[in-house]
Amino acid sequence: MKQSILFPKTLKEAPKDAQSINHKLLVRAGFIDQLMTGSWTLLPMGIRVLNKINNIIREEMNSIGAQEVLMPLMHPKNIWNETGRWDSAKEVMYQFKDSRDKEFTLSFTHEEILLDLIRKNLKTYRDLPIALYHFSTKFRNELRAKSGILRGREFLMKDLYSVHSSQKDFWDFYEKVKIAYSKIFEKIGLTFKITEAAGGVFTKNITHEFQVISPAGEDTIYYCPKCDWGQNNEIFEGKKGEVCPKCKKGKILEAKSIEVGNIFPFGTWYSERMKVYFTDKDGGKKPVYFGSYGFGTTRLIGTWVEVSHDKKGIIWNREISPFDVHLIGIDKKGENIYKKLKEEGIDVLFDDRDVSAGEKFKDADLIGIPVRLVVSTKTKDLIEYKERTSEEIEVLPFDKILKKLNR
Ligand code: ATP
Ligand code: MG
């Protein structure tokens, strides 16, 4: 992609109303644009990052046997009434009437919609388990939408739902999801903590949250540095500094953190209310065991920027960077290297613009692609190689550059 045509151009200043780091940097660098409070356009580079994240998630979801679907965003009132959530979750839902006075809501989550789909297609225990997920939009009437894309009123989530014929099968799958989520964080390269939490408007069970420690977070978590014990502040009853109740070795630490994922065991609460029954081996009709598993994909982009930036801009890694390399052409050079890199299957952002070298370097640091290459009259047939996280510049021939890029 040539930077001369990339939409939009970078901004020198952050928007006046921007308070959080992710808001300032993602807008300035041209990844997102705000329509109104809590409502964002993902610009071409933002979509590139999202697609990479989604592909990592998709791989892990498929590997535990989940199947991808896409459910509607506008839902009829009657389905939400079956569980009572039309009223109990009214405050977060965007409910409205159409011109015929029929009532609807925009999706704030999909448990009821998924269970309606399941009950129409479920007969016996042989049909179970079923695990379905989608990447889609959620609408929530968030009162505090001030943290950039960490908290939108319209945002993107991957949500997975599973139904099972027995409690044991359910819990086996729940553990598989925990492992799959952990793998997603590891692949993306984000350090995380799993914390026990309350279920909020969703369930009275203990749930598990996937938290990323950051001062930008709205949550407070307590965790042990020596083992995997963790709880959020809704359920933590001890004091920080106390000995960890699990390993009895570490001392409990407190930190601000961002909740990126949350998994919920619901038992049969939903399926009883929505009459999602199957015929078991003994011929009896039984309600399915149900769980849901959310992962905030746009929140993850914001989280990444909160934990990976410096004074100059964003610092992406290979896994989720919008491009593999940022090639900077000076003195109208670079076209040839751009073509050769593309032929090698490398995803290049080529700064071919007619602006000063200084401006190009500043933008490269702001956008934050992990590798910067520079060609100019000075470098002749060689290429300057620099990583975003290092000050060291190496001057190398093309084949050595390819090696550096692991090609
Ligand atoms: P929070 O406690 O931050 O309000 P939540 O517990 O209501 O979030 P869930 O319903 O568990 O969120 O949704 C699953 C995931 O969706 C969250 O872990 C988070 O990553 C993401 N998410 C939730 N609300 C928002 C939002 N307003 N904007 C962006 N992402 C969100
Ligand atoms: Mg939550």
XYZ file of C-alpha atoms in Angstrom, residues 57-290:
234
model
C -9.135 -15.818 17.693
C -10.850 -17.725 14.874
C -8.064 -20.281 14.743
C -8.355 -20.995 18.461
C -12.150 -21.156 18.369
C -12.095 -23.596 15.463
C -9.480 -25.708 17.197
C -11.816 -26.390 20.146
C -14.581 -27.435 17.773
C -16.579 -24.219 17.695
C -18.291 -23.194 14.439
C -18.591 -19.646 13.111
C -21.997 -18.078 12.434
C -23.362 -14.547 12.204
C -26.463 -13.621 14.188
C -28.714 -10.576 13.660
C -28.206 -7.265 15.454
C -31.876 -6.287 15.746
C -33.919 -8.511 18.041
C -37.654 -8.808 18.790
C -38.834 -8.044 22.337
C -40.595 -11.384 22.861
C -37.375 -13.411 22.913
C -35.787 -11.099 25.504
C -38.952 -11.346 27.587
C -38.579 -15.101 27.959
C -35.735 -14.643 30.445
C -36.966 -11.347 31.860
C -33.938 -9.531 30.532
C -36.030 -7.122 28.444
C -36.725 -5.495 31.822
C -33.757 -6.499 33.979
C -31.160 -5.322 31.437
C -33.223 -2.376 30.185
C -30.618 0.166 31.258
C -27.919 -1.120 28.943
C -30.186 -1.953 25.993
C -31.146 0.326 23.134
C -34.840 -0.535 22.883
C -37.114 1.061 20.310
C -40.382 0.811 18.398
C -40.803 0.691 14.650
C -43.502 2.604 12.759
C -45.998 -0.228 13.437
C -45.351 0.033 17.171
C -43.522 -3.290 17.293
C -40.734 -3.335 19.900
C -37.124 -4.293 19.243
C -33.700 -3.975 20.783
C -30.250 -3.667 19.311
C -27.957 -6.526 20.335
C -26.148 -5.931 23.621
C -25.255 -9.633 23.784
C -26.695 -12.783 22.145
C -27.538 -15.446 24.762
C -31.291 -15.445 24.125
C -30.893 -15.208 20.355
C -28.444 -18.113 20.303
C -30.691 -20.266 22.487
C -33.649 -19.594 20.208
C -31.509 -20.820 17.324
C -30.473 -23.919 19.278
C -33.946 -24.968 20.428
C -35.239 -24.896 16.852
C -32.477 -27.292 15.850
C -32.017 -29.588 18.846
C -33.656 -32.969 19.362
C -31.549 -35.462 21.256
C -28.340 -35.856 23.239
C -26.743 -36.972 19.966
C -26.954 -33.395 18.690
C -24.857 -32.153 21.633
C -22.506 -30.489 22.367
C -22.896 -27.465 20.091
C -20.510 -24.503 20.185
C -21.144 -21.488 17.955
C -19.403 -18.129 17.803
C -19.495 -14.937 15.826
C -17.703 -11.649 15.440
C -20.286 -8.933 15.637
C -21.431 -5.589 16.933
C -22.798 -4.951 20.401
C -24.732 -1.852 21.409
C -24.726 -0.799 25.048
C -25.978 2.324 26.690
C -22.689 2.987 28.487
C -22.834 6.000 30.762
C -19.080 6.421 30.945
C -17.701 6.174 27.407
C -14.532 8.178 27.913
C -11.745 5.684 27.467
C -11.389 5.805 23.689
C -12.196 2.444 22.118
C -11.869 0.684 25.466
C -15.518 1.487 26.127
C -17.810 2.069 23.189
C -21.574 2.375 23.021
C -21.221 0.373 19.839
C -18.283 -2.026 19.745
C -17.081 -5.334 18.365
C -16.944 -8.584 20.236
C -16.240 -12.199 19.517
C -18.846 -14.142 21.421
C -18.944 -17.897 21.741
C -21.820 -19.914 23.171
C -21.924 -23.599 24.040
C -24.656 -26.058 25.015
C -24.089 -29.485 26.565
C -26.008 -32.545 27.696
C -24.210 -32.869 31.033
C -22.584 -30.707 33.625
C -19.323 -32.605 33.217
C -19.231 -32.025 29.479
C -19.948 -28.354 30.083
C -17.099 -27.891 32.558
C -14.649 -29.771 30.303
C -15.473 -27.338 27.519
C -15.300 -24.320 29.848
C -11.722 -25.316 30.724
C -10.934 -25.707 27.011
C -12.141 -22.167 26.390
C -9.949 -20.904 29.229
C -6.945 -22.543 27.572
C -7.946 -21.253 24.112
C -8.286 -17.708 25.474
C -4.901 -17.990 27.134
C -3.400 -19.095 23.812
C -4.960 -16.115 22.059
C -3.310 -13.723 24.513
C 0.003 -15.553 24.179
C -0.126 -15.482 20.367
C -1.006 -11.804 20.346
C 1.756 -11.167 22.845
C -0.216 -9.618 25.706
C 0.453 -10.443 29.348
C -2.795 -11.240 31.138
C -4.285 -12.429 34.428
C -7.306 -14.647 34.862
C -9.463 -13.401 37.714
C -12.579 -14.774 39.359
C -15.463 -12.348 39.145
C -19.167 -11.944 39.795
C -21.529 -12.395 36.853
C -23.233 -8.970 36.944
C -26.577 -8.903 35.132
C -25.714 -12.250 33.569
C -25.405 -14.888 36.311
C -25.016 -15.496 40.026
C -22.175 -17.990 39.381
C -18.491 -17.152 39.640
C -17.226 -16.171 36.187
C -13.700 -15.684 34.890
C -12.238 -12.506 33.458
C -9.163 -12.085 31.304
C -7.499 -8.918 32.529
C -4.582 -6.884 31.213
C -2.834 -4.772 33.834
C -2.778 -1.088 32.843
C -3.318 2.226 34.616
C -5.943 2.954 31.944
C -8.117 0.130 33.262
C -11.385 0.747 35.062
C -11.183 -2.515 37.014
C -9.142 -3.302 40.098
C -7.809 -6.811 40.428
C -5.970 -8.759 43.115
C -3.527 -11.420 42.023
C -0.643 -13.543 43.165
C 2.722 -13.017 41.438
C 3.756 -16.602 42.280
C 0.762 -18.581 40.959
C -2.381 -18.180 38.850
C -4.672 -17.031 41.671
C -6.651 -13.860 40.948
C -9.916 -12.148 41.881
C -11.510 -8.862 40.891
C -12.591 -6.283 43.440
C -16.265 -7.305 43.299
C -15.551 -10.543 45.101
C -12.149 -10.079 46.779
C -12.631 -10.007 50.527
C -9.046 -9.963 51.835
C -6.422 -7.245 51.870
C -3.530 -6.634 49.515
C -0.210 -7.838 50.923
C -1.829 -10.910 52.470
C -0.471 -14.349 51.657
C -2.047 -15.959 48.584
C -4.771 -18.416 49.651
C -3.828 -20.830 46.854
C -0.046 -21.268 46.810
C 0.591 -19.806 50.291
C 3.829 -18.346 48.905
C 3.177 -15.085 47.045
C 1.774 -11.903 48.563
C -1.405 -10.559 46.973
C -0.880 -7.550 44.708
C -3.424 -4.962 43.607
C -3.514 -3.420 40.124
C -5.667 -1.396 37.767
C -6.591 -3.494 34.775
C -8.608 -3.724 31.577
C -11.067 -6.595 31.188
C -10.589 -7.940 27.670
C -12.465 -11.213 27.976
C -15.064 -12.776 30.245
C -16.398 -16.329 30.356
C -19.664 -17.311 32.035
C -21.027 -20.663 33.258
C -24.814 -20.398 33.308
C -25.912 -23.925 34.215
C -29.535 -24.447 33.151
C -30.899 -21.034 34.187
C -31.371 -19.805 30.613
C -32.345 -23.102 29.066
C -35.113 -23.712 31.602
C -36.613 -20.284 30.975
C -36.277 -20.590 27.222
C -37.283 -24.273 27.165
C -34.157 -25.479 25.422
C -34.673 -29.188 26.084
C -33.246 -32.327 24.549
C -34.186 -35.990 24.816
C -31.545 -37.779 26.871
C -30.419 -41.437 26.607
C -33.034 -42.461 29.188
C -35.789 -40.835 27.089
C -36.265 -37.978 29.558
C -36.510 -34.314 28.472
C -33.716 -32.227 29.986
C -32.529 -28.617 29.783
C -29.084 -28.029 28.246
C -26.090 -26.750 30.224
C -25.124 -23.404 28.785
